[in-house]
PDB file of C-alpha atoms in Angstrom:
ATOM      1  CA  MET A   1     -21.034  16.538  14.806  1.00 42.00           C
ATOM      2  CA  GLY A   2     -19.135  13.832  16.672  1.00 43.00           C
ATOM      3  CA  PRO A   3     -15.449  12.969  16.398  1.00 42.00           C
ATOM      4  CA  SER A   4     -13.879  11.036  13.690  1.00 42.00           C
ATOM      5  CA  ALA A   5     -11.568   8.836  15.870  1.00 40.00           C
ATOM      6  CA  ALA A   6      -9.778   5.667  15.547  1.00 38.00           C
ATOM      7  CA  LEU A   7     -11.584   2.549  16.364  1.00 35.00           C
ATOM      8  CA  GLY A   8     -11.100   1.494  20.050  1.00 36.00           C
ATOM      9  CA  ASP A   9      -9.562   4.825  20.965  1.00 44.00           C
ATOM     10  CA  GLN A  10     -11.778   7.322  22.829  1.00 47.00           C
ATOM     11  CA  ARG A  11      -8.791   9.724  23.569  1.00 75.00           C
ATOM     12  CA  ALA A  12      -8.851  11.168  20.110  1.00 81.00           C
ATOM     13  CA  SER A  13     -11.589  13.992  20.022  1.00 92.00           C
ATOM     14  CA  MET A  14     -12.941  16.799  18.270  1.00 92.00           C
ATOM     15  CA  GLU A  15     -14.898  19.819  19.460  1.00 95.00           C
ATOM     16  CA  VAL A  16     -16.590  23.006  18.424  1.00 95.00           C
ATOM     17  CA  VAL A  17     -15.812  26.174  20.499  1.00 94.00           C
ATOM     18  CA  LYS A  18     -16.089  29.816  19.762  1.00 93.00           C
ATOM     19  CA  ASP A  19     -13.297  32.354  19.802  1.00 90.00           C
ATOM     20  CA  TRP A  20     -13.796  36.075  21.377  1.00 86.00           C
ATOM     21  CA  ASN A  21     -15.695  37.130  18.099  1.00 85.00           C
ATOM     22  CA  GLY A  22     -18.123  34.673  18.500  1.00 90.00           C
ATOM     23  CA  ILE A  23     -16.654  32.658  15.408  1.00 92.00           C
ATOM     24  CA  ASP A  24     -16.589  28.950  15.496  1.00 95.00           C
ATOM     25  CA  GLN A  25     -13.155  27.093  15.669  1.00 96.00           C
ATOM     26  CA  VAL A  26     -12.884  23.321  15.517  1.00 97.00           C
ATOM     27  CA  VAL A  27     -10.353  21.817  17.914  1.00 98.00           C
ATOM     28  CA  LEU A  28      -8.848  18.404  17.151  1.00 97.00           C
ATOM     29  CA  ARG A  29      -6.885  16.516  19.873  1.00 96.00           C
ATOM     30  CA  ALA A  30      -4.673  13.318  19.343  1.00 95.00           C
ATOM     31  CA  PRO A  31      -4.220  10.566  21.807  1.00 92.00           C
ATOM     32  CA  ARG A  32      -0.565  11.628  22.821  1.00 91.00           C
ATOM     33  CA  GLY A  33      -1.549  15.433  23.583  1.00 93.00           C
ATOM     34  CA  ALA A  34      -1.081  17.030  20.071  1.00 96.00           C
ATOM     35  CA  SER A  35      -3.707  19.179  19.067  1.00 97.00           C
ATOM     36  CA  ALA A  36      -4.853  21.345  16.134  1.00 98.00           C
ATOM     37  CA  ARG A  37      -7.421  24.408  15.765  1.00 97.00           C
ATOM     38  CA  ALA A  38      -9.149  25.274  12.828  1.00 97.00           C
ATOM     39  CA  SER A  39     -11.125  28.577  12.436  1.00 96.00           C
ATOM     40  CA  LEU A  40     -14.158  28.716  10.155  1.00 97.00           C
ATOM     41  CA  HIS A  41     -12.935  32.220   9.298  1.00 95.00           C
ATOM     42  CA  GLY A  42     -10.902  31.284   5.979  1.00 95.00           C
ATOM     43  CA  GLY A  43     -11.164  27.395   6.826  1.00 96.00           C
ATOM     44  CA  GLN A  44      -7.664  28.206   8.352  1.00 97.00           C
ATOM     45  CA  VAL A  45      -5.756  26.287  10.658  1.00 98.00           C
ATOM     46  CA  ILE A  46      -4.468  28.735  13.340  1.00 97.00           C
ATOM     47  CA  SER A  47      -2.824  26.407  15.708  1.00 98.00           C
ATOM     48  CA  TRP A  48      -0.875  23.088  15.589  1.00 98.00           C
ATOM     49  CA  ARG A  49       0.621  21.962  19.009  1.00 98.00           C
ATOM     50  CA  ASN A  50       2.848  18.939  19.723  1.00 96.00           C
ATOM     51  CA  GLY A  51       2.396  16.648  22.498  1.00 95.00           C
ATOM     52  CA  ARG A  52       4.247  18.801  25.004  1.00 95.00           C
ATOM     53  CA  GLY A  53       1.784  21.567  24.097  1.00 96.00           C
ATOM     54  CA  GLU A  54       4.577  23.761  22.101  1.00 97.00           C
ATOM     55  CA  GLU A  55       3.056  25.713  19.264  1.00 98.00           C
ATOM     56  CA  LEU A  56       4.375  24.932  16.032  1.00 98.00           C
ATOM     57  CA  LEU A  57       2.787  27.503  13.686  1.00 98.00           C
ATOM     58  CA  PHE A  58       3.494  31.131  14.064  1.00 98.00           C
ATOM     59  CA  THR A  59       0.503  33.823  14.411  1.00 97.00           C
ATOM     60  CA  SER A  60       1.148  37.416  14.755  1.00 97.00           C
ATOM     61  CA  SER A  61       0.442  39.366  17.702  1.00 95.00           C
ATOM     62  CA  LYS A  62      -1.213  42.005  15.891  1.00 94.00           C
ATOM     63  CA  ALA A  63      -3.315  39.379  13.789  1.00 91.00           C
ATOM     64  CA  ILE A  64      -6.657  40.459  13.170  1.00 89.00           C
ATOM     65  CA  PHE A  65      -9.336  37.760  13.714  1.00 88.00           C
ATOM     66  CA  ARG A  66     -12.648  39.318  12.271  1.00 83.00           C
ATOM     67  CA  PRO A  67     -13.638  39.020   8.616  1.00 82.00           C
ATOM     68  CA  PRO A  68     -13.250  40.250   6.260  1.00 80.00           C
ATOM     69  CA  LYS A  69      -9.390  40.633   7.127  1.00 83.00           C
ATOM     70  CA  ALA A  70      -7.511  37.306   6.672  1.00 88.00           C
ATOM     71  CA  ILE A  71      -5.626  36.215   9.661  1.00 93.00           C
ATOM     72  CA  ARG A  72      -1.877  36.802   9.816  1.00 96.00           C
ATOM     73  CA  GLY A  73      -0.512  33.397  10.689  1.00 97.00           C
ATOM     74  CA  GLY A  74      -1.309  29.716  10.718  1.00 97.00           C
ATOM     75  CA  ILE A  75      -2.082  27.880   7.192  1.00 98.00           C
ATOM     76  CA  PRO A  76      -4.218  30.507   5.034  1.00 97.00           C
ATOM     77  CA  LEU A  77      -5.333  29.021   1.927  1.00 97.00           C
ATOM     78  CA  CYS A  78      -4.685  30.842  -1.265  1.00 97.00           C
ATOM     79  CA  PHE A  79      -7.446  30.539  -3.750  1.00 97.00           C
ATOM     80  CA  PRO A  80      -8.380  31.047  -6.577  1.00 97.00           C
ATOM     81  CA  GLN A  81      -5.303  33.181  -6.924  1.00 95.00           C
ATOM     82  CA  PHE A  82      -1.679  33.082  -5.232  1.00 95.00           C
ATOM     83  CA  GLY A  83      -0.130  36.538  -4.461  1.00 88.00           C
ATOM     84  CA  ASN A  84      -1.185  39.519  -6.790  1.00 83.00           C
ATOM     85  CA  CYS A  85      -0.811  37.670 -10.114  1.00 78.00           C
ATOM     86  CA  GLY A  86      -4.363  38.329 -11.166  1.00 73.00           C
ATOM     87  CA  SER A  87      -7.249  40.728 -10.961  1.00 77.00           C
ATOM     88  CA  LEU A  88      -8.454  39.325  -7.521  1.00 83.00           C
ATOM     89  CA  GLU A  89      -7.602  40.429  -4.027  1.00 83.00           C
ATOM     90  CA  GLN A  90      -4.056  39.554  -2.558  1.00 82.00           C
ATOM     91  CA  HIS A  91      -4.025  35.559  -2.510  1.00 89.00           C
ATOM     92  CA  GLY A  92      -7.686  35.393  -3.520  1.00 90.00           C
ATOM     93  CA  PHE A  93     -10.986  35.305  -1.287  1.00 95.00           C
ATOM     94  CA  ALA A  94     -10.910  31.839   0.263  1.00 95.00           C
ATOM     95  CA  ARG A  95      -8.879  32.872   3.204  1.00 95.00           C
ATOM     96  CA  ASN A  96     -11.358  35.754   3.974  1.00 93.00           C
ATOM     97  CA  ARG A  97     -14.575  33.967   3.766  1.00 94.00           C
ATOM     98  CA  MET A  98     -16.651  32.019   6.317  1.00 95.00           C
ATOM     99  CA  TRP A  99     -16.536  28.193   5.828  1.00 97.00           C
ATOM    100  CA  VAL A 100     -19.072  25.568   7.083  1.00 97.00           C
ATOM    101  CA  VAL A 101     -18.372  22.260   8.848  1.00 97.00           C
ATOM    102  CA  GLU A 102     -19.552  19.352   6.314  1.00 95.00           C
ATOM    103  CA  ASP A 103     -21.179  16.535   8.443  1.00 89.00           C
ATOM    104  CA  ASP A 104     -21.386  14.192   5.288  1.00 87.00           C
ATOM    105  CA  PRO A 105     -18.834  14.866   2.672  1.00 87.00           C
ATOM    106  CA  PRO A 106     -18.413  12.968  -0.340  1.00 85.00           C
ATOM    107  CA  ARG A 107     -16.092   9.989   0.279  1.00 84.00           C
ATOM    108  CA  LEU A 108     -12.451  10.420  -0.249  1.00 80.00           C
ATOM    109  CA  ARG A 109     -10.813   7.793  -2.520  1.00 71.00           C
ATOM    110  CA  THR A 110      -8.893   4.882  -0.752  1.00 51.00           C
ATOM    111  CA  GLY A 111      -5.751   5.797   0.574  1.00 53.00           C
ATOM    112  CA  GLU A 112      -6.685   9.610   0.913  1.00 51.00           C
ATOM    113  CA  SER A 113      -7.840   9.591   4.472  1.00 51.00           C
ATOM    114  CA  THR A 114      -5.208  10.176   6.998  1.00 58.00           C
ATOM    115  CA  GLY A 115      -5.179  10.722  10.771  1.00 66.00           C
ATOM    116  CA  CYS A 116      -6.898   9.494  13.814  1.00 87.00           C
ATOM    117  CA  VAL A 117      -9.317  12.578  14.256  1.00 95.00           C
ATOM    118  CA  SER A 118     -10.314  14.900  11.545  1.00 95.00           C
ATOM    119  CA  VAL A 119     -12.804  17.628  10.506  1.00 96.00           C
ATOM    120  CA  ASP A 120     -14.258  18.237   6.831  1.00 97.00           C
ATOM    121  CA  LEU A 121     -14.926  22.040   5.910  1.00 98.00           C
ATOM    122  CA  LEU A 122     -16.737  23.287   2.877  1.00 98.00           C
ATOM    123  CA  LEU A 123     -16.573  26.654   0.980  1.00 98.00           C
ATOM    124  CA  ARG A 124     -19.063  27.730  -1.715  1.00 97.00           C
ATOM    125  CA  PRO A 125     -18.913  30.865  -3.623  1.00 97.00           C
ATOM    126  CA  SER A 126     -21.442  33.640  -2.585  1.00 94.00           C
ATOM    127  CA  GLU A 127     -23.111  36.066  -4.709  1.00 95.00           C
ATOM    128  CA  GLU A 128     -20.361  38.497  -4.016  1.00 92.00           C
ATOM    129  CA  ASP A 129     -17.652  36.105  -5.109  1.00 94.00           C
ATOM    130  CA  LEU A 130     -19.223  35.284  -8.370  1.00 96.00           C
ATOM    131  CA  LYS A 131     -19.204  38.960  -9.295  1.00 94.00           C
ATOM    132  CA  CYS A 132     -15.379  39.224  -8.965  1.00 94.00           C
ATOM    133  CA  TRP A 133     -14.749  35.289 -10.121  1.00 95.00           C
ATOM    134  CA  PRO A 134     -17.875  34.024 -12.006  1.00 96.00           C
ATOM    135  CA  HIS A 135     -17.257  30.368 -11.542  1.00 97.00           C
ATOM    136  CA  CYS A 136     -19.162  27.857  -9.352  1.00 97.00           C
ATOM    137  CA  PHE A 137     -17.085  25.705  -7.399  1.00 98.00           C
ATOM    138  CA  GLU A 138     -17.077  23.310  -4.429  1.00 98.00           C
ATOM    139  CA  PHE A 139     -13.811  23.558  -2.109  1.00 98.00           C
ATOM    140  CA  ARG A 140     -13.665  20.663   0.596  1.00 98.00           C
ATOM    141  CA  LEU A 141     -10.730  20.778   3.077  1.00 98.00           C
ATOM    142  CA  ARG A 142     -10.326  17.799   5.376  1.00 97.00           C
ATOM    143  CA  VAL A 143      -7.791  18.814   8.523  1.00 97.00           C
ATOM    144  CA  SER A 144      -6.637  15.640  10.101  1.00 96.00           C
ATOM    145  CA  LEU A 145      -4.230  14.987  13.270  1.00 96.00           C
ATOM    146  CA  GLY A 146      -2.433  11.725  13.328  1.00 94.00           C
ATOM    147  CA  ALA A 147      -1.927   9.609  16.431  1.00 92.00           C
ATOM    148  CA  ASP A 148       1.721  10.877  16.415  1.00 92.00           C
ATOM    149  CA  GLY A 149       0.674  14.538  15.976  1.00 95.00           C
ATOM    150  CA  ASP A 150       1.326  15.032  12.229  1.00 97.00           C
ATOM    151  CA  LEU A 151      -0.921  17.319  10.545  1.00 98.00           C
ATOM    152  CA  SER A 152      -2.389  16.826   7.321  1.00 97.00           C
ATOM    153  CA  MET A 153      -4.588  18.756   4.882  1.00 98.00           C
ATOM    154  CA  ILE A 154      -6.499  17.643   1.939  1.00 97.00           C
ATOM    155  CA  SER A 155      -7.922  20.186  -0.446  1.00 98.00           C
ATOM    156  CA  ARG A 156     -10.435  19.093  -2.945  1.00 97.00           C
ATOM    157  CA  ILE A 157     -11.820  21.688  -5.769  1.00 98.00           C
ATOM    158  CA  ARG A 158     -14.534  20.826  -7.948  1.00 98.00           C
ATOM    159  CA  ASN A 159     -15.719  22.573 -10.846  1.00 98.00           C
ATOM    160  CA  VAL A 160     -19.510  22.530 -10.664  1.00 97.00           C
ATOM    161  CA  ASP A 161     -20.009  25.250 -13.525  1.00 94.00           C
ATOM    162  CA  GLY A 162     -20.837  24.868 -16.946  1.00 94.00           C
ATOM    163  CA  LYS A 163     -17.462  26.146 -18.214  1.00 97.00           C
ATOM    164  CA  LYS A 164     -13.940  25.400 -17.441  1.00 97.00           C
ATOM    165  CA  PHE A 165     -11.947  27.753 -14.964  1.00 97.00           C
ATOM    166  CA  THR A 166      -8.180  28.341 -13.786  1.00 97.00           C
ATOM    167  CA  PHE A 167      -6.800  28.885 -10.688  1.00 97.00           C
ATOM    168  CA  SER A 168      -3.709  28.937  -8.568  1.00 97.00           C
ATOM    169  CA  PHE A 169      -3.137  27.672  -5.160  1.00 98.00           C
ATOM    170  CA  ALA A 170      -1.130  27.481  -1.942  1.00 98.00           C
ATOM    171  CA  TYR A 171      -1.016  26.270   1.725  1.00 98.00           C
ATOM    172  CA  HIS A 172       0.520  29.557   3.066  1.00 98.00           C
ATOM    173  CA  THR A 173       2.156  27.731   5.817  1.00 98.00           C
ATOM    174  CA  TYR A 174       3.538  30.119   8.717  1.00 98.00           C
ATOM    175  CA  LEU A 175       6.174  28.071  10.728  1.00 98.00           C
ATOM    176  CA  SER A 176       7.261  28.849  14.136  1.00 98.00           C
ATOM    177  CA  VAL A 177      10.938  29.116  14.422  1.00 98.00           C
ATOM    178  CA  SER A 178      13.711  29.959  17.228  1.00 97.00           C
ATOM    179  CA  ASP A 179      15.280  32.931  14.911  1.00 97.00           C
ATOM    180  CA  ILE A 180      15.194  33.067  11.287  1.00 98.00           C
ATOM    181  CA  SER A 181      19.134  33.166  11.392  1.00 96.00           C
ATOM    182  CA  GLU A 182      19.187  29.708  12.928  1.00 96.00           C
ATOM    183  CA  VAL A 183      17.087  28.107  10.030  1.00 97.00           C
ATOM    184  CA  ARG A 184      18.013  26.420   6.833  1.00 96.00           C
ATOM    185  CA  ILE A 185      15.889  24.806   4.173  1.00 97.00           C
ATOM    186  CA  GLU A 186      16.970  21.565   2.440  1.00 96.00           C
ATOM    187  CA  GLY A 187      15.509  19.956  -0.619  1.00 96.00           C
ATOM    188  CA  LEU A 188      15.265  22.913  -2.960  1.00 97.00           C
ATOM    189  CA  GLU A 189      18.917  23.140  -3.986  1.00 95.00           C
ATOM    190  CA  THR A 190      19.648  23.222  -7.731  1.00 96.00           C
ATOM    191  CA  LEU A 191      15.940  24.197  -8.689  1.00 98.00           C
ATOM    192  CA  ASP A 192      14.910  27.138 -10.793  1.00 98.00           C
ATOM    193  CA  TYR A 193      12.984  29.788  -8.823  1.00 98.00           C
ATOM    194  CA  LEU A 194      10.851  32.875  -9.658  1.00 98.00           C
ATOM    195  CA  ASP A 195      12.174  35.723  -7.365  1.00 98.00           C
ATOM    196  CA  ASN A 196       9.069  38.258  -6.381  1.00 96.00           C
ATOM    197  CA  LEU A 197      11.888  40.886  -5.598  1.00 97.00           C
ATOM    198  CA  CYS A 198      13.120  40.965  -8.959  1.00 97.00           C
ATOM    199  CA  ASN A 199       9.820  41.223 -10.887  1.00 94.00           C
ATOM    200  CA  ARG A 200       9.591  37.299 -10.912  1.00 95.00           C
ATOM    201  CA  GLU A 201      12.983  36.924 -12.843  1.00 97.00           C
ATOM    202  CA  ARG A 202      13.898  33.308 -13.048  1.00 98.00           C
ATOM    203  CA  PHE A 203      17.099  32.144 -11.505  1.00 98.00           C
ATOM    204  CA  THR A 204      18.786  28.674 -10.172  1.00 98.00           C
ATOM    205  CA  GLU A 205      19.549  28.164  -6.683  1.00 97.00           C
ATOM    206  CA  GLN A 206      23.236  27.965  -6.254  1.00 96.00           C
ATOM    207  CA  GLU A 207      23.628  27.096  -2.561  1.00 94.00           C
ATOM    208  CA  ASP A 208      23.309  23.665  -0.928  1.00 93.00           C
ATOM    209  CA  ALA A 209      20.896  24.863   1.597  1.00 95.00           C
ATOM    210  CA  ILE A 210      18.555  27.942   1.823  1.00 97.00           C
ATOM    211  CA  THR A 211      19.633  30.391   4.711  1.00 97.00           C
ATOM    212  CA  PHE A 212      18.271  33.884   5.511  1.00 98.00           C
ATOM    213  CA  GLU A 213      20.186  37.147   5.921  1.00 97.00           C
ATOM    214  CA  SER A 214      17.760  39.536   4.211  1.00 97.00           C
ATOM    215  CA  GLU A 215      14.138  39.382   2.728  1.00 98.00           C
ATOM    216  CA  VAL A 216      13.249  36.203   0.621  1.00 98.00           C
ATOM    217  CA  ASP A 217      10.252  35.991  -1.601  1.00 98.00           C
ATOM    218  CA  ARG A 218      10.447  32.929  -4.167  1.00 98.00           C
ATOM    219  CA  VAL A 219       8.565  30.435  -5.920  1.00 98.00           C
ATOM    220  CA  TYR A 220      10.668  27.360  -6.439  1.00 98.00           C
ATOM    221  CA  LEU A 221       9.666  25.536  -9.383  1.00 98.00           C
ATOM    222  CA  GLY A 222       9.298  21.698  -9.967  1.00 97.00           C
ATOM    223  CA  SER A 223      10.237  21.139  -6.408  1.00 98.00           C
ATOM    224  CA  PRO A 224      10.321  17.619  -4.677  1.00 97.00           C
ATOM    225  CA  ASP A 225       7.406  16.298  -2.720  1.00 96.00           C
ATOM    226  CA  VAL A 226       9.573  16.307   0.580  1.00 97.00           C
ATOM    227  CA  VAL A 227      11.234  19.584   1.886  1.00 97.00           C
ATOM    228  CA  ALA A 228      13.075  19.829   5.483  1.00 96.00           C
ATOM    229  CA  VAL A 229      13.383  22.987   7.509  1.00 97.00           C
ATOM    230  CA  LEU A 230      15.882  22.880   9.936  1.00 96.00           C
ATOM    231  CA  ASP A 231      15.758  25.105  13.149  1.00 97.00           C
ATOM    232  CA  HIS A 232      19.168  24.645  14.860  1.00 95.00           C
ATOM    233  CA  GLY A 233      17.932  26.876  17.752  1.00 94.00           C
ATOM    234  CA  LYS A 234      14.844  24.634  18.513  1.00 95.00           C
ATOM    235  CA  LYS A 235      16.950  21.476  17.526  1.00 94.00           C
ATOM    236  CA  GLN A 236      13.920  20.613  15.358  1.00 96.00           C
ATOM    237  CA  THR A 237      13.091  19.860  11.889  1.00 97.00           C
ATOM    238  CA  PHE A 238       9.695  20.145   9.883  1.00 97.00           C
ATOM    239  CA  ILE A 239       9.157  17.755   7.329  1.00 97.00           C
ATOM    240  CA  ILE A 240       6.922  19.130   4.686  1.00 98.00           C
ATOM    241  CA  LYS A 241       5.414  16.458   2.395  1.00 97.00           C
ATOM    242  CA  LYS A 242       3.051  17.522  -0.524  1.00 98.00           C
ATOM    243  CA  GLU A 243       0.960  16.031  -3.446  1.00 97.00           C
ATOM    244  CA  GLY A 244      -0.610  17.811  -6.331  1.00 97.00           C
ATOM    245  CA  LEU A 245       1.489  20.806  -5.449  1.00 98.00           C
ATOM    246  CA  PRO A 246       4.509  21.142  -7.941  1.00 98.00           C
ATOM    247  CA  ASP A 247       6.028  24.501  -6.446  1.00 98.00           C
ATOM    248  CA  THR A 248       7.375  25.611  -2.975  1.00 98.00           C
ATOM    249  CA  VAL A 249       7.175  29.364  -1.889  1.00 98.00           C
ATOM    250  CA  VAL A 250       9.566  30.531   0.521  1.00 98.00           C
ATOM    251  CA  TRP A 251       8.779  33.980   2.281  1.00 98.00           C
ATOM    252  CA  ASN A 252      10.224  35.988   4.906  1.00 98.00           C
ATOM    253  CA  PRO A 253       9.651  39.746   4.947  1.00 98.00           C
ATOM    254  CA  TRP A 254      12.874  40.706   6.982  1.00 98.00           C
ATOM    255  CA  GLU A 255      12.891  44.115   8.984  1.00 96.00           C
ATOM    256  CA  LYS A 256      12.114  46.682   6.540  1.00 96.00           C
ATOM    257  CA  LYS A 257       8.884  45.103   4.955  1.00 96.00           C
ATOM    258  CA  SER A 258       7.651  43.900   8.448  1.00 97.00           C
ATOM    259  CA  LYS A 259       7.511  47.559   9.595  1.00 96.00           C
ATOM    260  CA  SER A 260       5.097  48.169   6.628  1.00 96.00           C
ATOM    261  CA  ILE A 261       2.767  45.263   7.422  1.00 95.00           C
ATOM    262  CA  VAL A 262      -0.137  46.706   9.609  1.00 94.00           C
ATOM    263  CA  ASP A 263      -1.142  43.179  11.249  1.00 94.00           C
ATOM    264  CA  PHE A 264       2.721  42.001  11.699  1.00 96.00           C
ATOM    265  CA  GLY A 265       5.126  42.931  14.667  1.00 96.00           C
ATOM    266  CA  ASP A 266       8.254  45.058  13.542  1.00 96.00           C
ATOM    267  CA  ASP A 267      10.572  42.155  14.881  1.00 97.00           C
ATOM    268  CA  GLU A 268       8.158  39.071  14.232  1.00 98.00           C
ATOM    269  CA  TYR A 269      10.144  38.078  11.028  1.00 98.00           C
ATOM    270  CA  LYS A 270      12.822  36.564  13.378  1.00 98.00           C
ATOM    271  CA  GLN A 271      10.218  33.949  14.637  1.00 98.00           C
ATOM    272  CA  MET A 272       8.317  32.910  11.468  1.00 98.00           C
ATOM    273  CA  LEU A 273       9.046  31.396   8.016  1.00 98.00           C
ATOM    274  CA  CYS A 274       6.542  30.568   5.365  1.00 98.00           C
ATOM    275  CA  VAL A 275       7.293  27.350   3.232  1.00 98.00           C
ATOM    276  CA  ASP A 276       4.201  26.696   1.099  1.00 98.00           C
ATOM    277  CA  GLY A 277       2.999  23.622  -1.057  1.00 98.00           C
ATOM    278  CA  ALA A 278       1.850  25.602  -4.020  1.00 98.00           C
ATOM    279  CA  ALA A 279       0.717  25.485  -7.702  1.00 97.00           C
ATOM    280  CA  VAL A 280       1.645  29.004  -9.020  1.00 96.00           C
ATOM    281  CA  GLU A 281       3.866  28.725 -12.300  1.00 95.00           C
ATOM    282  CA  ARG A 282       1.282  26.558 -14.058  1.00 95.00           C
ATOM    283  CA  PRO A 283      -2.221  27.330 -12.706  1.00 95.00           C
ATOM    284  CA  ILE A 284      -4.661  24.296 -12.638  1.00 97.00           C
ATOM    285  CA  THR A 285      -7.696  24.279 -15.182  1.00 98.00           C
ATOM    286  CA  LEU A 286     -10.892  22.194 -14.427  1.00 98.00           C
ATOM    287  CA  ARG A 287     -13.365  21.469 -16.978  1.00 98.00           C
ATOM    288  CA  PRO A 288     -16.799  21.135 -15.678  1.00 98.00           C
ATOM    289  CA  GLY A 289     -17.360  18.049 -13.112  1.00 97.00           C
ATOM    290  CA  GLU A 290     -13.492  17.803 -12.736  1.00 98.00           C
ATOM    291  CA  GLU A 291     -12.032  17.945  -9.219  1.00 97.00           C
ATOM    292  CA  TRP A 292      -8.316  18.606  -8.347  1.00 98.00           C
ATOM    293  CA  THR A 293      -6.691  17.528  -5.209  1.00 97.00           C
ATOM    294  CA  GLY A 294      -3.853  18.903  -3.172  1.00 98.00           C
ATOM    295  CA  ARG A 295      -2.370  17.367  -0.002  1.00 97.00           C
ATOM    296  CA  LEU A 296      -0.248  18.702   2.585  1.00 98.00           C
ATOM    297  CA  GLU A 297       1.556  16.829   5.731  1.00 97.00           C
ATOM    298  CA  LEU A 298       3.465  18.397   8.319  1.00 98.00           C
ATOM    299  CA  SER A 299       5.635  16.792  10.769  1.00 97.00           C
ATOM    300  CA  ALA A 300       7.932  17.955  13.436  1.00 96.00           C
ATOM    301  CA  VAL A 301      11.079  15.727  14.408  1.00 94.00           C
ATOM    302  CA  PRO A 302      14.199  16.245  16.438  1.00 90.00           C
ATOM    303  CA  SER A 303      17.073  17.715  14.229  1.00 81.00           C
ATOM    304  CA  SER A 304      19.050  14.702  14.190  1.00 65.00           C
ATOM    305  CA  PHE A 305      16.692  13.495  11.541  1.00 54.00           C
ATOM    306  CA  CYS A 306      18.330  13.786   8.024  1.00 53.00           C
ATOM    307  CA  ILE A 307      16.281  14.557   5.125  1.00 53.00           C
ATOM    308  CA  LYS A 308      18.363  11.786   3.120  1.00 54.00           C
ATOM    309  CA  ASN A 309      16.695   9.188   5.118  1.00 54.00           C
ATOM    310  CA  LEU A 310      13.439  10.267   3.465  1.00 53.00           C
ATOM    311  CA  ASP A 311      11.971   8.234   0.721  1.00 49.00           C
ATOM    312  CA  PRO A 312      10.601  10.768  -1.831  1.00 45.00           C
ATOM    313  CA  THR A 313       8.611   8.028  -3.413  1.00 44.00           C
ATOM    314  CA  ARG A 314       6.414   7.395  -0.483  1.00 46.00           C
ATOM    315  CA  SER A 315       2.920   8.428  -0.546  1.00 45.00           C
ATOM    316  CA  ILE A 316       1.603  10.626   1.954  1.00 52.00           C
TER     317      ILE A 316
END
């Protein structure tokens, strides 16, 4: 299981290590010092560091790294259900299961492979999964780290059942921020959103940018493929690019709810913000043999960067 590295560049590397519970983690390292770490517990990216070694994802100090509990932080994969909008456990079961490294995955279509070092992970349903969600699928995830430190994830979900099935999905991305009061989101203005704090009632965003003064739990509908999260405290901007994911979820639990979450620190809401590429409002239906692909790319740039400079038509 060797590294998938750029030709002629031996500094990009991949290795498999074990965490303190004996669970395998895959560590990707880019030539300029950036790194990413994915746990086979949940197929979950739990760390993404820039070339200076600074952590860009949030993980709670109270996170539980033992199955079947999901890891509070990083980028959990919500499948086949987002939230509690269905009969399954919160956010589905994919983030609670053990994945495997796939050494010889089916080839990605031209232009889909990104990054100088990558790993391919695979999840198939267990007998217990089929009891609660009776559909056979193959969920393939490619995690890639670019030479410049950008993190990309490509999810491919294939229906290998004899009947169609429907699912919702999200990359539940926990970003690390300086202070939530110093953060704003650009790119979602004027959009309609479903407010989970108001029984999923539909509203229209009235502000020029989203800022935070209380709990927020919204699904922005038909969102653009590029969204920016500006952190004034760190003088840093996260650029979130997505494909195949029509919605954007924004969540911060704020003070009261934080105290009710067992695996979350009382004041940790100040240092995190979830901004998810998602398919929530209109679930995805696959007929037998069909495959769906959803892509996410994250980059961190100086805050002098302006979202208006982005070309929203450029593919990731």
